[in-house]
PDB file of C-alpha atoms in Angstrom:
ATOM      1  CA  MET G  19     135.770 108.178  90.348  1.00  0.00           C
ATOM      2  CA  ILE G  20     138.095 111.040  91.084  1.00  0.00           C
ATOM      3  CA  ASP G  21     141.800 110.157  91.144  1.00  0.00           C
ATOM      4  CA  LEU G  22     143.843 112.824  92.905  1.00  0.00           C
ATOM      5  CA  GLU G  23     146.932 111.629  91.030  1.00  0.00           C
ATOM      6  CA  GLU G  24     145.317 112.638  87.731  1.00  0.00           C
ATOM      7  CA  ILE G  25     144.647 116.237  88.796  1.00  0.00           C
ATOM      8  CA  ARG G  26     147.107 118.994  87.978  1.00  0.00           C
ATOM      9  CA  ILE G  27     147.324 122.217  89.936  1.00  0.00           C
ATOM     10  CA  VAL G  28     148.609 124.824  87.496  1.00  0.00           C
ATOM     11  CA  LEU G  29     149.960 128.179  88.677  1.00  0.00           C
ATOM     12  CA  VAL G  30     150.324 130.729  85.885  1.00  0.00           C
ATOM     13  CA  ALA G  31     153.221 133.176  86.265  1.00  0.00           C
ATOM     14  CA  PRO G  32     153.372 133.190  90.092  1.00  0.00           C
ATOM     15  CA  SER G  33     155.444 136.167  91.197  1.00  0.00           C
ATOM     16  CA  HIS G  34     156.136 135.194  94.815  1.00  0.00           C
ATOM     17  CA  PRO G  35     158.121 131.989  95.484  1.00  0.00           C
ATOM     18  CA  GLY G  36     156.580 131.804  98.950  1.00  0.00           C
ATOM     19  CA  ASN G  37     153.173 131.301  97.342  1.00  0.00           C
ATOM     20  CA  ILE G  38     154.545 128.379  95.350  1.00  0.00           C
ATOM     21  CA  GLY G  39     155.766 126.694  98.525  1.00  0.00           C
ATOM     22  CA  ALA G  40     152.532 127.423 100.363  1.00  0.00           C
ATOM     23  CA  ALA G  41     150.536 126.006  97.442  1.00  0.00           C
ATOM     24  CA  ALA G  42     152.639 122.834  97.543  1.00  0.00           C
ATOM     25  CA  ARG G  43     151.915 122.525 101.256  1.00  0.00           C
ATOM     26  CA  ALA G  44     148.183 123.039 100.638  1.00  0.00           C
ATOM     27  CA  MET G  45     148.216 120.336  97.994  1.00  0.00           C
ATOM     28  CA  LYS G  46     150.040 117.757 100.099  1.00  0.00           C
ATOM     29  CA  THR G  47     147.713 118.170 103.077  1.00  0.00           C
ATOM     30  CA  MET G  48     144.818 117.156 100.795  1.00  0.00           C
ATOM     31  CA  GLY G  49     146.603 114.331  98.967  1.00  0.00           C
ATOM     32  CA  LEU G  50     147.476 116.076  95.689  1.00  0.00           C
ATOM     33  CA  SER G  51     150.986 116.092  94.304  1.00  0.00           C
ATOM     34  CA  ARG G  52     151.054 117.248  90.664  1.00  0.00           C
ATOM     35  CA  LEU G  53     152.131 120.891  90.549  1.00  0.00           C
ATOM     36  CA  TYR G  54     152.747 122.721  87.268  1.00  0.00           C
ATOM     37  CA  LEU G  55     154.349 126.172  87.169  1.00  0.00           C
ATOM     38  CA  VAL G  56     153.966 128.332  84.060  1.00  0.00           C
ATOM     39  CA  SER G  57     156.804 130.856  83.730  1.00  0.00           C
ATOM     40  CA  PRO G  58     157.346 131.447  87.472  1.00  0.00           C
ATOM     41  CA  GLU G  59     159.172 134.677  88.247  1.00  0.00           C
ATOM     42  CA  SER G  60     161.527 133.143  90.843  1.00  0.00           C
ATOM     43  CA  TYR G  61     161.831 129.387  91.067  1.00  0.00           C
ATOM     44  CA  PRO G  62     163.583 127.352  92.450  1.00  0.00           C
ATOM     45  CA  HIS G  63     163.890 129.588  95.499  1.00  0.00           C
ATOM     46  CA  ALA G  64     164.750 129.104  99.180  1.00  0.00           C
ATOM     47  CA  GLU G  65     161.531 130.848 100.241  1.00  0.00           C
ATOM     48  CA  ALA G  66     159.460 128.320  98.301  1.00  0.00           C
ATOM     49  CA  THR G  67     161.185 125.478 100.126  1.00  0.00           C
ATOM     50  CA  ALA G  68     160.732 127.178 103.506  1.00  0.00           C
ATOM     51  CA  ARG G  69     157.018 127.861 102.948  1.00  0.00           C
ATOM     52  CA  ALA G  70     156.445 124.284 101.755  1.00  0.00           C
ATOM     53  CA  SER G  71     157.020 123.153 105.366  1.00  0.00           C
ATOM     54  CA  GLY G  72     157.774 119.533 104.538  1.00  0.00           C
ATOM     55  CA  ALA G  73     156.054 119.319 101.144  1.00  0.00           C
ATOM     56  CA  ASP G  74     159.475 119.222  99.500  1.00  0.00           C
ATOM     57  CA  ASP G  75     158.478 116.148  97.512  1.00  0.00           C
ATOM     58  CA  VAL G  76     155.700 118.115  95.782  1.00  0.00           C
ATOM     59  CA  LEU G  77     158.186 120.868  94.903  1.00  0.00           C
ATOM     60  CA  ALA G  78     160.692 118.300  93.667  1.00  0.00           C
ATOM     61  CA  ARG G  79     158.090 116.867  91.287  1.00  0.00           C
ATOM     62  CA  ALA G  80     156.856 120.266  90.107  1.00  0.00           C
ATOM     63  CA  LEU G  81     157.140 120.836  86.366  1.00  0.00           C
ATOM     64  CA  VAL G  82     158.140 124.252  85.073  1.00  0.00           C
ATOM     65  CA  CYS G  83     156.479 125.028  81.728  1.00  0.00           C
ATOM     66  CA  GLN G  84     157.111 127.794  79.214  1.00  0.00           C
ATOM     67  CA  ASP G  85     153.423 128.396  78.517  1.00  0.00           C
ATOM     68  CA  LEU G  86     149.946 127.250  79.484  1.00  0.00           C
ATOM     69  CA  ASP G  87     149.592 124.970  76.466  1.00  0.00           C
ATOM     70  CA  GLU G  88     152.591 122.969  77.677  1.00  0.00           C
ATOM     71  CA  ALA G  89     151.100 122.666  81.167  1.00  0.00           C
ATOM     72  CA  LEU G  90     147.796 121.421  79.732  1.00  0.00           C
ATOM     73  CA  ARG G  91     149.230 118.870  77.320  1.00  0.00           C
ATOM     74  CA  GLY G  92     147.372 115.579  77.823  1.00  0.00           C
ATOM     75  CA  VAL G  93     144.512 117.194  79.773  1.00  0.00           C
ATOM     76  CA  THR G  94     140.856 116.722  78.744  1.00  0.00           C
ATOM     77  CA  LEU G  95     139.089 118.857  81.386  1.00  0.00           C
ATOM     78  CA  VAL G  96     140.308 122.335  82.346  1.00  0.00           C
ATOM     79  CA  LEU G  97     138.890 124.602  85.048  1.00  0.00           C
ATOM     80  CA  GLY G  98     140.206 128.125  85.522  1.00  0.00           C
ATOM     81  CA  THR G  99     139.813 130.073  88.752  1.00  0.00           C
ATOM     82  CA  SER G 100     138.932 133.738  88.453  1.00  0.00           C
ATOM     83  CA  ALA G 101     137.322 136.324  90.712  1.00  0.00           C
ATOM     84  CA  ARG G 102     136.977 138.870  87.914  1.00  0.00           C
ATOM     85  CA  ALA G 103     133.811 139.000  85.814  1.00  0.00           C
ATOM     86  CA  ARG G 104     134.272 139.278  82.035  1.00  0.00           C
ATOM     87  CA  SER G 105     132.412 141.235  79.388  1.00  0.00           C
ATOM     88  CA  LEU G 106     131.591 137.895  77.773  1.00  0.00           C
ATOM     89  CA  GLU G 107     131.052 135.619  80.741  1.00  0.00           C
ATOM     90  CA  TRP G 108     132.315 132.038  80.788  1.00  0.00           C
ATOM     91  CA  PRO G 109     130.318 129.096  82.238  1.00  0.00           C
ATOM     92  CA  THR G 110     130.873 129.613  85.972  1.00  0.00           C
ATOM     93  CA  ILE G 111     130.638 127.122  88.835  1.00  0.00           C
ATOM     94  CA  PRO G 112     131.585 127.240  92.550  1.00  0.00           C
ATOM     95  CA  PRO G 113     134.446 125.126  93.985  1.00  0.00           C
ATOM     96  CA  ARG G 114     132.254 122.260  95.219  1.00  0.00           C
ATOM     97  CA  GLN G 115     130.578 121.861  91.863  1.00  0.00           C
ATOM     98  CA  ALA G 116     133.994 122.000  90.194  1.00  0.00           C
ATOM     99  CA  ALA G 117     135.177 119.064  92.312  1.00  0.00           C
ATOM    100  CA  GLU G 118     131.954 117.193  91.580  1.00  0.00           C
ATOM    101  CA  ARG G 119     132.419 117.874  87.849  1.00  0.00           C
ATOM    102  CA  ILE G 120     135.903 116.326  87.968  1.00  0.00           C
ATOM    103  CA  ASN G 121     134.596 113.432  90.073  1.00  0.00           C
ATOM    104  CA  ALA G 122     131.849 112.717  87.568  1.00  0.00           C
ATOM    105  CA  GLU G 123     134.141 112.517  84.578  1.00  0.00           C
ATOM    106  CA  SER G 124     135.579 109.103  83.824  1.00  0.00           C
ATOM    107  CA  GLY G 125     138.971 108.859  82.158  1.00  0.00           C
ATOM    108  CA  GLY G 126     141.382 111.592  81.188  1.00  0.00           C
ATOM    109  CA  GLU G 127     143.305 114.094  83.255  1.00  0.00           C
ATOM    110  CA  ALA G 128     141.969 117.321  84.739  1.00  0.00           C
ATOM    111  CA  ALA G 129     143.684 120.614  85.544  1.00  0.00           C
ATOM    112  CA  ILE G 130     142.723 123.503  87.793  1.00  0.00           C
ATOM    113  CA  VAL G 131     144.419 126.695  86.658  1.00  0.00           C
ATOM    114  CA  PHE G 132     145.216 129.611  88.974  1.00  0.00           C
ATOM    115  CA  GLY G 133     146.199 133.014  87.615  1.00  0.00           C
ATOM    116  CA  ARG G 134     148.666 135.668  88.633  1.00  0.00           C
ATOM    117  CA  GLU G 135     148.496 137.053  92.163  1.00  0.00           C
ATOM    118  CA  ARG G 136     147.705 140.586  90.982  1.00  0.00           C
ATOM    119  CA  SER G 137     145.778 140.192  87.745  1.00  0.00           C
ATOM    120  CA  GLY G 138     144.566 136.587  87.558  1.00  0.00           C
ATOM    121  CA  LEU G 139     144.026 134.849  84.223  1.00  0.00           C
ATOM    122  CA  THR G 140     143.885 136.721  80.920  1.00  0.00           C
ATOM    123  CA  ASN G 141     140.865 136.300  78.649  1.00  0.00           C
ATOM    124  CA  SER G 142     142.974 134.166  76.319  1.00  0.00           C
ATOM    125  CA  GLU G 143     143.977 131.848  79.171  1.00  0.00           C
ATOM    126  CA  LEU G 144     140.414 131.567  80.448  1.00  0.00           C
ATOM    127  CA  GLU G 145     139.293 130.614  76.940  1.00  0.00           C
ATOM    128  CA  ARG G 146     141.346 127.438  77.319  1.00  0.00           C
ATOM    129  CA  CYS G 147     139.120 126.390  80.217  1.00  0.00           C
ATOM    130  CA  HIS G 148     135.813 124.550  80.062  1.00  0.00           C
ATOM    131  CA  TYR G 149     134.598 126.272  83.231  1.00  0.00           C
ATOM    132  CA  ARG G 150     135.422 129.333  85.277  1.00  0.00           C
ATOM    133  CA  VAL G 151     135.581 128.517  88.996  1.00  0.00           C
ATOM    134  CA  HIS G 152     134.501 131.399  91.205  1.00  0.00           C
ATOM    135  CA  ILE G 153     135.063 131.332  94.971  1.00  0.00           C
ATOM    136  CA  PRO G 154     132.242 133.244  96.675  1.00  0.00           C
ATOM    137  CA  ALA G 155     133.692 135.886  98.979  1.00  0.00           C
ATOM    138  CA  ASN G 156     132.887 139.171 100.683  1.00  0.00           C
ATOM    139  CA  PRO G 157     132.069 141.505  97.769  1.00  0.00           C
ATOM    140  CA  GLU G 158     133.635 144.391  99.686  1.00  0.00           C
ATOM    141  CA  TYR G 159     136.885 142.479 100.156  1.00  0.00           C
ATOM    142  CA  SER G 160     137.142 139.555  97.766  1.00  0.00           C
ATOM    143  CA  SER G 161     140.944 139.355  97.616  1.00  0.00           C
ATOM    144  CA  LEU G 162     142.116 135.819  98.351  1.00  0.00           C
ATOM    145  CA  ASN G 163     145.730 134.709  98.673  1.00  0.00           C
ATOM    146  CA  LEU G 164     146.856 132.325  95.936  1.00  0.00           C
ATOM    147  CA  ALA G 165     147.785 129.517  98.336  1.00  0.00           C
ATOM    148  CA  ALA G 166     144.490 129.940 100.202  1.00  0.00           C
ATOM    149  CA  ALA G 167     142.599 129.525  96.929  1.00  0.00           C
ATOM    150  CA  VAL G 168     144.632 126.398  96.146  1.00  0.00           C
ATOM    151  CA  GLN G 169     143.884 125.047  99.637  1.00  0.00           C
ATOM    152  CA  LEU G 170     140.146 125.586  99.192  1.00  0.00           C
ATOM    153  CA  LEU G 171     139.970 123.825  95.826  1.00  0.00           C
ATOM    154  CA  CYS G 172     142.174 120.955  97.017  1.00  0.00           C
ATOM    155  CA  TYR G 173     139.931 120.516 100.053  1.00  0.00           C
ATOM    156  CA  GLU G 174     136.866 120.203  97.829  1.00  0.00           C
ATOM    157  CA  LEU G 175     138.706 117.702  95.624  1.00  0.00           C
ATOM    158  CA  ALA G 176     139.646 115.605  98.660  1.00  0.00           C
ATOM    159  CA  LEU G 177     136.013 115.607  99.815  1.00  0.00           C
ATOM    160  CA  ALA G 178     134.843 114.530  96.372  1.00  0.00           C
ATOM    161  CA  ALA G 179     137.419 111.729  96.278  1.00  0.00           C
ATOM    162  CA  GLU G 180     136.234 110.495  99.678  1.00  0.00           C
ATOM    163  CA  ALA G 181     132.590 110.622  98.560  1.00  0.00           C
ATOM    164  CA  GLY G 182     133.260 108.133  95.778  1.00  0.00           C
ATOM    165  CA  PRO G 183     132.164 107.964  92.148  1.00  0.00           C
ATOM    166  CA  VAL G 184     129.123 109.712  90.717  1.00  0.00           C
ATOM    167  CA  ASP G 185     127.458 109.436  87.331  1.00  0.00           C
ATOM    168  CA  ASP G 186     128.869 111.529  84.508  1.00  0.00           C
ATOM    169  CA  PRO G 187     125.996 113.541  82.974  1.00  0.00           C
ATOM    170  CA  THR G 188     128.014 114.000  79.754  1.00  0.00           C
ATOM    171  CA  PRO G 189     129.969 110.762  79.248  1.00  0.00           C
ATOM    172  CA  ALA G 190     132.040 110.012  76.194  1.00  0.00           C
ATOM    173  CA  ILE G 191     130.241 107.734  73.744  1.00  0.00           C
ATOM    174  CA  SER G 192     132.512 104.751  74.330  1.00  0.00           C
ATOM    175  CA  GLU G 193     135.106 104.536  77.070  1.00  0.00           C
ATOM    176  CA  GLU G 194     136.591 101.428  75.403  1.00  0.00           C
ATOM    177  CA  ASP G 195     137.318 103.189  72.097  1.00  0.00           C
ATOM    178  CA  PRO G 196     140.076 105.830  72.519  1.00  0.00           C
ATOM    179  CA  ARG G 197     138.826 107.571  69.363  1.00  0.00           C
ATOM    180  CA  GLU G 198     135.589 108.341  71.229  1.00  0.00           C
ATOM    181  CA  ALA G 199     137.355 109.836  74.239  1.00  0.00           C
ATOM    182  CA  TYR G 200     137.239 113.543  75.031  1.00  0.00           C
ATOM    183  CA  ALA G 201     139.689 115.516  72.928  1.00  0.00           C
ATOM    184  CA  GLU G 202     142.772 116.756  74.723  1.00  0.00           C
ATOM    185  CA  GLN G 203     142.865 120.509  75.205  1.00  0.00           C
ATOM    186  CA  ILE G 204     145.847 120.895  72.880  1.00  0.00           C
ATOM    187  CA  GLU G 205     143.815 119.218  70.095  1.00  0.00           C
ATOM    188  CA  VAL G 206     140.938 121.615  70.724  1.00  0.00           C
ATOM    189  CA  GLU G 207     143.312 124.603  70.614  1.00  0.00           C
ATOM    190  CA  ARG G 208     144.660 123.446  67.244  1.00  0.00           C
ATOM    191  CA  PHE G 209     141.072 123.209  66.022  1.00  0.00           C
ATOM    192  CA  TYR G 210     140.441 126.812  67.138  1.00  0.00           C
ATOM    193  CA  VAL G 211     143.491 128.023  65.208  1.00  0.00           C
ATOM    194  CA  HIS G 212     142.255 126.128  62.147  1.00  0.00           C
ATOM    195  CA  LEU G 213     138.707 127.480  62.625  1.00  0.00           C
ATOM    196  CA  GLU G 214     139.860 131.098  62.783  1.00  0.00           C
ATOM    197  CA  ALA G 215     141.995 130.688  59.665  1.00  0.00           C
ATOM    198  CA  ALA G 216     139.165 129.033  57.735  1.00  0.00           C
ATOM    199  CA  LEU G 217     136.584 131.658  58.762  1.00  0.00           C
ATOM    200  CA  ALA G 218     138.945 134.374  57.595  1.00  0.00           C
ATOM    201  CA  GLU G 219     139.505 132.622  54.249  1.00  0.00           C
ATOM    202  CA  ILE G 220     135.784 132.305  53.546  1.00  0.00           C
ATOM    203  CA  GLU G 221     135.404 135.957  54.670  1.00  0.00           C
ATOM    204  CA  PHE G 222     133.087 135.174  57.566  1.00  0.00           C
ATOM    205  CA  LEU G 223     135.613 136.587  60.051  1.00  0.00           C
ATOM    206  CA  ASP G 224     137.119 140.024  59.594  1.00  0.00           C
ATOM    207  CA  ARG G 225     140.476 139.870  61.341  1.00  0.00           C
ATOM    208  CA  GLU G 226     140.657 143.656  61.361  1.00  0.00           C
ATOM    209  CA  ASN G 227     137.386 143.791  63.304  1.00  0.00           C
ATOM    210  CA  PRO G 228     136.817 140.339  64.861  1.00  0.00           C
ATOM    211  CA  ARG G 229     134.755 141.609  67.798  1.00  0.00           C
ATOM    212  CA  GLN G 230     134.010 138.626  70.025  1.00  0.00           C
ATOM    213  CA  LEU G 231     133.272 136.024  67.375  1.00  0.00           C
ATOM    214  CA  MET G 232     136.083 133.613  68.265  1.00  0.00           C
ATOM    215  CA  ARG G 233     135.433 133.979  72.000  1.00  0.00           C
ATOM    216  CA  ARG G 234     131.781 133.105  71.465  1.00  0.00           C
ATOM    217  CA  LEU G 235     132.657 130.119  69.288  1.00  0.00           C
ATOM    218  CA  LYS G 236     135.188 128.862  71.833  1.00  0.00           C
ATOM    219  CA  ARG G 237     132.606 129.162  74.575  1.00  0.00           C
ATOM    220  CA  LEU G 238     130.138 127.172  72.464  1.00  0.00           C
ATOM    221  CA  PHE G 239     132.541 124.341  71.664  1.00  0.00           C
ATOM    222  CA  ASN G 240     133.961 124.197  75.198  1.00  0.00           C
ATOM    223  CA  ARG G 241     130.421 123.764  76.486  1.00  0.00           C
ATOM    224  CA  THR G 242     129.811 120.781  74.196  1.00  0.00           C
ATOM    225  CA  ARG G 243     132.984 118.919  75.336  1.00  0.00           C
ATOM    226  CA  LEU G 244     134.259 117.785  71.953  1.00  0.00           C
ATOM    227  CA  LEU G 245     135.319 114.197  71.390  1.00  0.00           C
ATOM    228  CA  ARG G 246     138.496 113.356  69.485  1.00  0.00           C
ATOM    229  CA  THR G 247     136.533 112.069  66.476  1.00  0.00           C
ATOM    230  CA  GLU G 248     134.419 115.236  66.472  1.00  0.00           C
ATOM    231  CA  VAL G 249     137.512 117.452  66.358  1.00  0.00           C
ATOM    232  CA  ASN G 250     138.835 115.456  63.397  1.00  0.00           C
ATOM    233  CA  LEU G 251     135.445 115.687  61.665  1.00  0.00           C
ATOM    234  CA  LEU G 252     135.203 119.450  62.141  1.00  0.00           C
ATOM    235  CA  ARG G 253     138.736 120.009  60.909  1.00  0.00           C
ATOM    236  CA  GLY G 254     137.922 117.917  57.828  1.00  0.00           C
ATOM    237  CA  ILE G 255     134.950 120.189  57.128  1.00  0.00           C
ATOM    238  CA  LEU G 256     137.142 123.278  57.549  1.00  0.00           C
ATOM    239  CA  THR G 257     139.751 121.878  55.165  1.00  0.00           C
ATOM    240  CA  ALA G 258     137.071 121.207  52.554  1.00  0.00           C
ATOM    241  CA  ALA G 259     135.696 124.745  52.969  1.00  0.00           C
ATOM    242  CA  GLN G 260     139.176 126.206  52.557  1.00  0.00           C
ATOM    243  CA  ARG G 261     139.688 124.134  49.404  1.00  0.00           C
ATOM    244  CA  GLN G 262     136.431 125.367  47.882  1.00  0.00           C
ATOM    245  CA  ALA G 263     137.248 128.979  48.814  1.00  0.00           C
ATOM    246  CA  LYS G 264     140.583 128.656  47.042  1.00  0.00           C
ATOM    247  CA  LEU G 265     138.939 127.201  43.911  1.00  0.00           C
ATOM    248  CA  ALA G 266     136.358 130.021  43.923  1.00  0.00           C
ATOM    249  CA  ARG G 267     139.198 132.545  43.925  1.00  0.00           C
ATOM    250  CA  GLY G 268     140.779 130.735  40.972  1.00  0.00           C
ATOM    251  CA  GLY G 269     143.636 129.383  43.046  1.00  0.00           C
TER     252      GLY G 269
END
């Protein structure tokens, strides 16, 4: 069942403090309270407090993070909002399905990530997300204010919480064994770093001309929802491959 206290709203590099306050207000009206700010341009700020209109407690609890990895520490499910299509598209779902996806997942914390007001999320930031959340809008005028987007997603989350629990179509193998829980996003990111290094060492990846290999591999693994034991297993395989590559080179 969805627990609104386990959902983080993450704003990446917000440039307008008023949007931070308005987002806090949007969250509180729907029962959410965990706000994370990644490198905000101006915060704390009087305009944020004014636009919060009584959601001062949400602002007081807000955590300011240096980067997205810090904001996602401890999270097992990440959804990134983006209106912009990519050359290599990410698994995309609408807001209601995003809320249902969070509602279906048992255990672990979830985060919904919102990008910059002008440019949204970078490809690298979106690659940290299991799903891209796209808000359908008028194709001739699809611009949506940051706080309005937060309000819409929080509304869908509140509806899902009220609807009650649903079955998880991709449950972890054993909820009682923490080793069989979904891997935290920071563990997955460390695996990706290890994977890229190992592929370069065995000369499968050309770092001078990587094309979209790592993006495709990240999309594949994000889609499978790796468990903690699976991450450890894969990294063990990579370590063994690196060892053999070193021996083959006479190292």
